[in-house]
Amino acid sequence: MARDSRAKAAELLTVRQVLDELGGISRRTFYRWRELRLAPPCIRLPNGELRVRRDVLNDWLEERAEGAAS
């Protein structure tokens, strides 16, 4: 059971999956956020594709929740 939760936390999401998770924002918006260093931290694979770890995305979203402590 713990192994499953660790595997889920370490899941690598594609940019498309992240866009869907964020309510369908545009790819252009996501890359603009990256330029401004507002997007969740990404991993660049050797083939140049980006991935975002599930746990990193969840933490990033949690930090942006209204009413979250600064």
PDB file of C-alpha atoms in Angstrom:
ATOM      1  CA  MET A   1       0.000   0.000   0.000  1.00  0.00           C
ATOM      2  CA  ALA A   2       2.772   2.483   0.917  1.00  0.00           C
ATOM      3  CA  ARG A   3       4.596   1.546  -2.274  1.00  0.00           C
ATOM      4  CA  ASP A   4       1.489   2.469  -4.320  1.00  0.00           C
ATOM      5  CA  SER A   5       1.216   5.890  -2.682  1.00  0.00           C
ATOM      6  CA  ARG A   6       4.937   6.552  -3.258  1.00  0.00           C
ATOM      7  CA  ALA A   7       4.600   5.491  -6.887  1.00  0.00           C
ATOM      8  CA  LYS A   8       1.588   7.788  -7.297  1.00  0.00           C
ATOM      9  CA  ALA A   9       3.478  10.708  -5.717  1.00  0.00           C
ATOM     10  CA  ALA A  10       6.428  10.140  -8.042  1.00  0.00           C
ATOM     11  CA  GLU A  11       4.216   9.843 -11.132  1.00  0.00           C
ATOM     12  CA  LEU A  12       5.509  12.013 -13.968  1.00  0.00           C
ATOM     13  CA  LEU A  13       2.771  14.013 -15.678  1.00  0.00           C
ATOM     14  CA  THR A  14       2.976  15.277 -19.232  1.00  0.00           C
ATOM     15  CA  VAL A  15       2.332  18.935 -19.971  1.00  0.00           C
ATOM     16  CA  ARG A  16      -1.065  17.948 -21.424  1.00  0.00           C
ATOM     17  CA  GLN A  17      -1.985  16.155 -18.183  1.00  0.00           C
ATOM     18  CA  VAL A  18      -0.940  19.193 -16.139  1.00  0.00           C
ATOM     19  CA  LEU A  19      -3.001  21.499 -18.372  1.00  0.00           C
ATOM     20  CA  ASP A  20      -6.028  19.248 -17.854  1.00  0.00           C
ATOM     21  CA  GLU A  21      -5.444  19.146 -14.080  1.00  0.00           C
ATOM     22  CA  LEU A  22      -5.388  22.950 -14.057  1.00  0.00           C
ATOM     23  CA  GLY A  23      -8.807  23.145 -15.646  1.00  0.00           C
ATOM     24  CA  GLY A  24      -7.747  23.158 -19.270  1.00  0.00           C
ATOM     25  CA  ILE A  25      -5.449  26.184 -19.346  1.00  0.00           C
ATOM     26  CA  SER A  26      -3.731  26.723 -22.673  1.00  0.00           C
ATOM     27  CA  ARG A  27      -0.269  25.437 -23.483  1.00  0.00           C
ATOM     28  CA  ARG A  28       0.719  29.031 -24.235  1.00  0.00           C
ATOM     29  CA  THR A  29      -0.329  30.132 -20.735  1.00  0.00           C
ATOM     30  CA  PHE A  30       1.660  27.304 -19.158  1.00  0.00           C
ATOM     31  CA  TYR A  31       4.822  28.204 -21.070  1.00  0.00           C
ATOM     32  CA  ARG A  32       4.307  31.884 -20.231  1.00  0.00           C
ATOM     33  CA  TRP A  33       4.095  30.917 -16.558  1.00  0.00           C
ATOM     34  CA  ARG A  34       7.364  29.006 -17.029  1.00  0.00           C
ATOM     35  CA  GLU A  35       9.022  32.109 -18.474  1.00  0.00           C
ATOM     36  CA  LEU A  36       7.818  34.109 -15.462  1.00  0.00           C
ATOM     37  CA  ARG A  37       8.826  31.304 -13.064  1.00  0.00           C
ATOM     38  CA  LEU A  38       5.233  30.922 -11.904  1.00  0.00           C
ATOM     39  CA  ALA A  39       4.650  27.375 -13.175  1.00  0.00           C
ATOM     40  CA  PRO A  40       5.315  24.266 -11.123  1.00  0.00           C
ATOM     41  CA  PRO A  41       8.927  23.054 -11.395  1.00  0.00           C
ATOM     42  CA  CYS A  42       9.429  20.739 -14.372  1.00  0.00           C
ATOM     43  CA  ILE A  43      11.811  17.950 -15.276  1.00  0.00           C
ATOM     44  CA  ARG A  44      13.283  18.096 -18.773  1.00  0.00           C
ATOM     45  CA  LEU A  45      13.799  14.611 -20.195  1.00  0.00           C
ATOM     46  CA  PRO A  46      16.745  13.820 -22.494  1.00  0.00           C
ATOM     47  CA  ASN A  47      14.372  14.016 -25.488  1.00  0.00           C
ATOM     48  CA  GLY A  48      13.482  17.593 -24.508  1.00  0.00           C
ATOM     49  CA  GLU A  49       9.964  16.837 -23.253  1.00  0.00           C
ATOM     50  CA  LEU A  50       8.816  18.256 -19.929  1.00  0.00           C
ATOM     51  CA  ARG A  51       7.305  16.346 -17.042  1.00  0.00           C
ATOM     52  CA  VAL A  52       5.932  17.454 -13.681  1.00  0.00           C
ATOM     53  CA  ARG A  53       5.981  15.147 -10.690  1.00  0.00           C
ATOM     54  CA  ARG A  54       2.503  14.553  -9.251  1.00  0.00           C
ATOM     55  CA  ASP A  55       3.621  15.445  -5.707  1.00  0.00           C
ATOM     56  CA  VAL A  56       5.295  18.659  -6.926  1.00  0.00           C
ATOM     57  CA  LEU A  57       2.109  19.703  -8.739  1.00  0.00           C
ATOM     58  CA  ASN A  58       0.008  18.943  -5.657  1.00  0.00           C
ATOM     59  CA  ASP A  59       2.354  21.001  -3.446  1.00  0.00           C
ATOM     60  CA  TRP A  60       2.357  23.845  -5.989  1.00  0.00           C
ATOM     61  CA  LEU A  61      -1.452  23.879  -6.017  1.00  0.00           C
ATOM     62  CA  GLU A  62      -1.613  23.743  -2.229  1.00  0.00           C
ATOM     63  CA  GLU A  63       0.687  26.782  -1.963  1.00  0.00           C
ATOM     64  CA  ARG A  64      -1.728  28.733  -4.181  1.00  0.00           C
ATOM     65  CA  ALA A  65      -4.889  27.845  -2.310  1.00  0.00           C
ATOM     66  CA  GLU A  66      -6.730  30.918  -1.089  1.00  0.00           C
ATOM     67  CA  GLY A  67      -6.315  31.325   2.614  1.00  0.00           C
ATOM     68  CA  ALA A  68      -3.019  29.383   2.602  1.00  0.00           C
ATOM     69  CA  ALA A  69      -0.468  30.649   5.102  1.00  0.00           C
ATOM     70  CA  SER A  70       2.302  32.692   3.494  1.00  0.00           C
TER      71      SER A  70
END
